[in-house]
Coordinates of C-alpha atoms in Angstrom, one line a residue:
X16 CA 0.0 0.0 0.0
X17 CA 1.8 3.6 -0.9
X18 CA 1.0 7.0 0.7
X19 CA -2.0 8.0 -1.8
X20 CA -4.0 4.7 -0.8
X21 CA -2.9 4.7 3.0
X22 CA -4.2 8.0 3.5
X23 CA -7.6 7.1 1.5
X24 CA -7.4 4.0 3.6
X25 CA -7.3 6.0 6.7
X26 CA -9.6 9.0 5.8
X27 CA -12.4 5.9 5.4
X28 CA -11.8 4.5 8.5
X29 CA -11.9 7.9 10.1
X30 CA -14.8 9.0 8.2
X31 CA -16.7 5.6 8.9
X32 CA -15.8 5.9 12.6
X33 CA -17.1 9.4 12.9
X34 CA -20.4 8.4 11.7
X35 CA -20.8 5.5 14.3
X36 CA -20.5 8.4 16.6
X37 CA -22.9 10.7 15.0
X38 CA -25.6 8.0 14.5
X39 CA -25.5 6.6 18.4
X40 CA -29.4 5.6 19.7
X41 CA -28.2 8.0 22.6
X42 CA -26.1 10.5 21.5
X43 CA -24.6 12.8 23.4
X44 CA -22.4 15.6 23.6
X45 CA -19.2 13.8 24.2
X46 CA -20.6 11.2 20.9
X47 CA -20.7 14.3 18.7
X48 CA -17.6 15.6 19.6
X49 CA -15.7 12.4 18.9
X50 CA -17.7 12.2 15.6
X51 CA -17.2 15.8 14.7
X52 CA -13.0 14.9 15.8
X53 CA -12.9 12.2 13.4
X54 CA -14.8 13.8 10.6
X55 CA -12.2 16.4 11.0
X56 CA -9.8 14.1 10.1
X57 CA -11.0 12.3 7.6
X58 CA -11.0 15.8 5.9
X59 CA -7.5 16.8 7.0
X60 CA -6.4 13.5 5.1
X61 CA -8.5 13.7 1.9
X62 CA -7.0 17.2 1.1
X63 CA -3.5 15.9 1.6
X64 CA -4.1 13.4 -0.1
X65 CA -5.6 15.6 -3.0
X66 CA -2.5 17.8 -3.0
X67 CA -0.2 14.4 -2.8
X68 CA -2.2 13.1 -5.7
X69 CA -2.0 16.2 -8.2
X70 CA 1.5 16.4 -7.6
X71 CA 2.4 12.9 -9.1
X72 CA 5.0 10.5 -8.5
X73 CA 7.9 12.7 -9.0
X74 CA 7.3 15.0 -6.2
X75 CA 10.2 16.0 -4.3
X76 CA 10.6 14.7 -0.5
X77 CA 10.4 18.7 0.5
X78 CA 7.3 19.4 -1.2
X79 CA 5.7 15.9 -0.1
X80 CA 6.3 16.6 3.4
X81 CA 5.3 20.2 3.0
X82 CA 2.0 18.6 2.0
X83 CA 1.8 16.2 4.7
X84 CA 2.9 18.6 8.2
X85 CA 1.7 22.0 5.9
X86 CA -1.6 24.0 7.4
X87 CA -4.4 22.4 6.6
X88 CA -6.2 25.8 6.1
X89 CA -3.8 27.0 3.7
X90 CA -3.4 23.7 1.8
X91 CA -7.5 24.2 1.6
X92 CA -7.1 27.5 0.6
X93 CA -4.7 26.5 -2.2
X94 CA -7.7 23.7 -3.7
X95 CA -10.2 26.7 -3.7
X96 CA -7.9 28.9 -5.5
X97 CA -6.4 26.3 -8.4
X98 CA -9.8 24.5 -8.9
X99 CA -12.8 27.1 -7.8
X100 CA -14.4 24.8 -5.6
X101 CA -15.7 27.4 -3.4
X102 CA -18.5 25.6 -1.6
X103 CA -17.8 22.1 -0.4
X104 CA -14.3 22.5 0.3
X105 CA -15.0 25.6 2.8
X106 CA -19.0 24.1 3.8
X107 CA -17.1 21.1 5.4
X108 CA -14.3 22.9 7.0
X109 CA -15.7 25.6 8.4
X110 CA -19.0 23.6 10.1
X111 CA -16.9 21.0 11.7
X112 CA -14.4 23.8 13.3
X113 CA -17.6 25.9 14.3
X114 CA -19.1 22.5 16.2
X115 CA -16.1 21.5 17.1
X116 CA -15.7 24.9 19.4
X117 CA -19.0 24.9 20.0
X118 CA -18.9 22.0 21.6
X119 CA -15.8 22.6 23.7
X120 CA -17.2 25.6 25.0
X121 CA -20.6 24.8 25.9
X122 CA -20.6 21.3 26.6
X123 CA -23.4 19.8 28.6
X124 CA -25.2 22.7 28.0
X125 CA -25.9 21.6 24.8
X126 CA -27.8 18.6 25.2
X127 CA -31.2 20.2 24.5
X128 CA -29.2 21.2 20.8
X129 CA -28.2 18.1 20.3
X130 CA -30.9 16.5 17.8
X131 CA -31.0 19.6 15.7
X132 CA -26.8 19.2 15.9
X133 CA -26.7 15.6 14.8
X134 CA -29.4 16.5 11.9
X135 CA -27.0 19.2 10.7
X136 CA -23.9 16.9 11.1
X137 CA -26.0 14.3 9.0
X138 CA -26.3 16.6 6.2
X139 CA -23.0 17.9 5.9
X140 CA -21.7 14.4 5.5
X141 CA -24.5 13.7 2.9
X142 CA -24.1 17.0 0.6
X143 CA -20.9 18.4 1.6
X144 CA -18.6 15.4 2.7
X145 CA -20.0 13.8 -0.7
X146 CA -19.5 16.5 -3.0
X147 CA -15.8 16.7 -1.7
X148 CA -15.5 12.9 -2.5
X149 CA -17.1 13.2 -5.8
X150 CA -14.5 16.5 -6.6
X151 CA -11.4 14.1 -5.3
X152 CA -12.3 11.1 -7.4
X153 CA -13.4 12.9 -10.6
X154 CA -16.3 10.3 -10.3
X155 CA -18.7 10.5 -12.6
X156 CA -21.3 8.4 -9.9
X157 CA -23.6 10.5 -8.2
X158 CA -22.5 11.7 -4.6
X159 CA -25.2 9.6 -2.6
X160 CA -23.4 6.7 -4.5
X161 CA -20.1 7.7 -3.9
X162 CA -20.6 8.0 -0.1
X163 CA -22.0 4.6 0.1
X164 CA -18.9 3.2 -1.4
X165 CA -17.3 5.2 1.3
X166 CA -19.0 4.5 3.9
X167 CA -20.5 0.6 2.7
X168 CA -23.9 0.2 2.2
X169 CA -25.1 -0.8 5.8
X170 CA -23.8 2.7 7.1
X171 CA -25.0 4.3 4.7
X172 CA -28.5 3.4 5.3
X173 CA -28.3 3.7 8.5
X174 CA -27.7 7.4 8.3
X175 CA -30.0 8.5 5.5
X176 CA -32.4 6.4 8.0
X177 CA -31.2 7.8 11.0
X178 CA -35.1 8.9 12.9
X179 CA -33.5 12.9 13.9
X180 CA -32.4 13.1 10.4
X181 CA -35.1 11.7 8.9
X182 CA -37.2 13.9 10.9
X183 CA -35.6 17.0 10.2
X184 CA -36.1 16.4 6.3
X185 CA -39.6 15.3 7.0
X186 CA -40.3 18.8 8.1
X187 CA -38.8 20.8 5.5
X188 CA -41.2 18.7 3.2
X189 CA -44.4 19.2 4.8
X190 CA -46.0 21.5 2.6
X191 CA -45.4 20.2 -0.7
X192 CA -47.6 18.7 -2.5
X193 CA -45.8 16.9 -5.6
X194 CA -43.8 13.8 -3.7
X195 CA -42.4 10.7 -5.6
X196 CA -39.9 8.5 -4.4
X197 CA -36.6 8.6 -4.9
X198 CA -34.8 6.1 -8.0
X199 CA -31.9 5.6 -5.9
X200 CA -33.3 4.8 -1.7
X201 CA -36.9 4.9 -2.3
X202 CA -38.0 7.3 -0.4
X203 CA -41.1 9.6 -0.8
X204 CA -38.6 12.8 -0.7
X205 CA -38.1 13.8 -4.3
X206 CA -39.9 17.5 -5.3
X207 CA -40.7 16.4 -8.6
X208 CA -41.0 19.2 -10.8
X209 CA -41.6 18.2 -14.1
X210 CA -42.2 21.9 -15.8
X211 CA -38.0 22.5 -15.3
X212 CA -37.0 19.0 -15.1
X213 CA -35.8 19.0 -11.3
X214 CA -35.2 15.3 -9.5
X215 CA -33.9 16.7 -6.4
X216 CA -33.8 13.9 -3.3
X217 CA -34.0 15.8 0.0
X218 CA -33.1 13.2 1.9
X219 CA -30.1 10.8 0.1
X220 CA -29.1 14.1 -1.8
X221 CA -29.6 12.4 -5.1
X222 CA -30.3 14.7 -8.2
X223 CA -30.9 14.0 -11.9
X224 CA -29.7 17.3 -13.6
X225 CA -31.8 18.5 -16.6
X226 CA -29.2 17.9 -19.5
X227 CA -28.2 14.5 -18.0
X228 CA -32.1 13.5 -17.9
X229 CA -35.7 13.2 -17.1
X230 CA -38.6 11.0 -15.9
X231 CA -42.7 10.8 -16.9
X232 CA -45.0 8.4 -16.1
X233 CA -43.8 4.6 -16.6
X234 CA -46.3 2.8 -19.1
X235 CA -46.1 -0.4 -17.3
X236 CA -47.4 0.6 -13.7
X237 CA -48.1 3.9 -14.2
X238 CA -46.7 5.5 -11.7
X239 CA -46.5 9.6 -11.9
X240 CA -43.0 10.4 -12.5
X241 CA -41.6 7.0 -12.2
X242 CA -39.5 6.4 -15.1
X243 CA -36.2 7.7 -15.5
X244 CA -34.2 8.1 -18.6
X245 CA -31.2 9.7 -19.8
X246 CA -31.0 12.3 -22.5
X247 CA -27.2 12.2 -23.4
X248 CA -25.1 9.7 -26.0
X249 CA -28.6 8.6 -28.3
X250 CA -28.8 5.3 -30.1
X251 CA -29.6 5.0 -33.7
X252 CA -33.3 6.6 -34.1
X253 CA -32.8 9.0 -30.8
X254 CA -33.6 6.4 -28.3
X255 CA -32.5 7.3 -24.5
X256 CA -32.3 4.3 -21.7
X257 CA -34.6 4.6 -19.1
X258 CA -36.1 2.4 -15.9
X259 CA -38.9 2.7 -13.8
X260 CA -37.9 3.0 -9.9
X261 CA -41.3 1.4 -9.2
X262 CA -41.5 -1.8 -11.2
X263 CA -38.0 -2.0 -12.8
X264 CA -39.6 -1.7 -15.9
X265 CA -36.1 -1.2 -18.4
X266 CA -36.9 0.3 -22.0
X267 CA -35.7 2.4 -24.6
X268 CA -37.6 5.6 -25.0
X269 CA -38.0 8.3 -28.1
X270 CA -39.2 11.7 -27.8
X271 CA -40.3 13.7 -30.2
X272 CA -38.2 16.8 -30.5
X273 CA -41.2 18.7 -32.1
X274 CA -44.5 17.6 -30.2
X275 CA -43.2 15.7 -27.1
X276 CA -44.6 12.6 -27.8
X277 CA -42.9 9.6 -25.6
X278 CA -42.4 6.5 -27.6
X279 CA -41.5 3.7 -25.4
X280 CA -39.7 0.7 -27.8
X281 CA -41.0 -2.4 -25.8
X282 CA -44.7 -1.5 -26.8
X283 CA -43.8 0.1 -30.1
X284 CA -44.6 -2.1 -33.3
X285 CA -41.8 -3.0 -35.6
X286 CA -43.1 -0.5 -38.6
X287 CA -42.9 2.4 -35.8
X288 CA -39.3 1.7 -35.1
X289 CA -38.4 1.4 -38.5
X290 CA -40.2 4.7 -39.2
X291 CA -38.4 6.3 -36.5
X292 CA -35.0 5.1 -37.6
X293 CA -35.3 6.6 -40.7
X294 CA -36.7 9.8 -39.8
X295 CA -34.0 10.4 -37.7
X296 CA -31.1 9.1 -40.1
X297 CA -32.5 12.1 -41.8
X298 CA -33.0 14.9 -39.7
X299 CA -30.4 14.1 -36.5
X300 CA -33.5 14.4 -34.4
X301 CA -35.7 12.7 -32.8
X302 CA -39.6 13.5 -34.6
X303 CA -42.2 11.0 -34.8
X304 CA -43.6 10.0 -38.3
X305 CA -46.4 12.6 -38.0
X306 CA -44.3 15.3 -37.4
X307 CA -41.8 14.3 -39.6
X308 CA -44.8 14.1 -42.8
X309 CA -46.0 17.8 -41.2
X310 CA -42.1 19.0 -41.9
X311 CA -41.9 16.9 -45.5

């Protein structure tokens, strides 16, 4: 094992450790500040690691052990500055230090906070500690599926389950109205809002984003926006890949670039894919055969 993977090796532990803490049936404020203690460090090692990592394997022993005994705030500094990462970088640094004091200071005094303080703690791992993961690894995953590789599935579900948490999100979602679950931990915590194409999960922080891809109504169970597709990298006649959260329904899907018409290809005929095909070896767009005659 070499320095990049011991330190990823050790920022999991620290960061799995830290959430045993946080997720205690009877947390206290001595829990949350061992929690809030590991989380710190789990940080402290994935920026070194960062810097280690960008430097490649022909970094000199000076610089490397700049990196490794160097100020965390200034090697933090130095990833907001080279990349523009101006939120999750700084969101997780600066809430742990504040709790961390926080707790230090007031102690026992705190125990009526604590609740609201574990809630808070539970979200910065799930939007914030995520999003530094997902920046670190390049990943392409989404950054509730990145922290369960992180974290390992049990944990994971254990804190996106976790009843003060779960509360608190419960809360913020008591007046909406438009609530489907979520494709990837099946919650009812999605705002679906179909008329800008948001898939926002409140609770595991998963989100589809617009140009990636959308959802409508499955045609197999009908469930209001159940199906999922993406809109990126088309097949031959503009068909996207899609599946249904509710029923695992998997299809192909067209949609007409002119009238909006969804076309799913497991209960299209043969003569409708072939028109489609052809219409869009034509145009480079996806337009079913009645808009395509209207344009001819």
């Amino acid at each position: 094992m070499d320095e990049l993977q011991r330190q990823m090796h050790f920022a999991q532990l620290f960061c799995k450790e830290g959430t045993k803490y946080l997720l205690n049936s009877d947390v206290n404020s001595d829990h949350l500040y061992c929690a809030v203690v590991f989380l710190q460090t789990s940080f402290e090692l994935l920026v070194r690691n960062q810097h280690l990592n960008k430097s490649g394997p022909g970094i000199s022993n000076t610089k490397k052990d700049a990196i490794l005994k160097g100020s965390l705030k200034e090697l933090r500094d130095e990833i907001l500055k080279d990349h523009g990462d101006t939120q999750s970088h700084e969101l997780v640094f600066s809430s742990l230090h504040k709790l961390r004091n926080k707790i230090l200071h007031e102690g026992n005094s705190l125990n009526s906070q604590i609740p609201d303080l574990v809630a808070n703690t539970c979200l910065l791992l799930i939007y914030g500690f995520s999003s530094v993961l997902k920046y670190h690894n390049h990943q392409s995953d989404s950054r509730p599926s990145i922290l369960k590789k992180f974290l390992g599935e049990d944990l994971f579900l254990k804190l996106i389950n976790f009843e003060v948490y779960k509360e608190k999100i419960q809360e913020s979602l008591d007046n909406e109205d438009s609530l489907t679950s979520c494709a990837f931990c099946s919650q009812q915590t999605v705002v679906a809002n179909s008329g800008n194409d948001s898939y926002d999960c409140h609770l595991c922080g998963f989100e589809l984003l617009d140009f990636v891809g959308s959802y409508c109504e499955c045609p197999n169970c009908k469930e209001p926006e159940g199906f999922l597709y993406e809109k990126l990298n088309p097949g031959i006649y503009g068909q996207s890949n899609g599946k249904c959260w509710n029923c695992d329904l998997i299809s192909e899907l067209i949609q007409c670039e002119w009238c909006g018409e969804k076309y799913f290809i497991s209960n299209e005929s043969e003569e409708l894919l072939s028109k489609l095909e052809l219409n869009f070896s034509k145009t480079n767009t996806p337009k079913c055969p009645a808009c395509f005659e209207l344009d001819a």
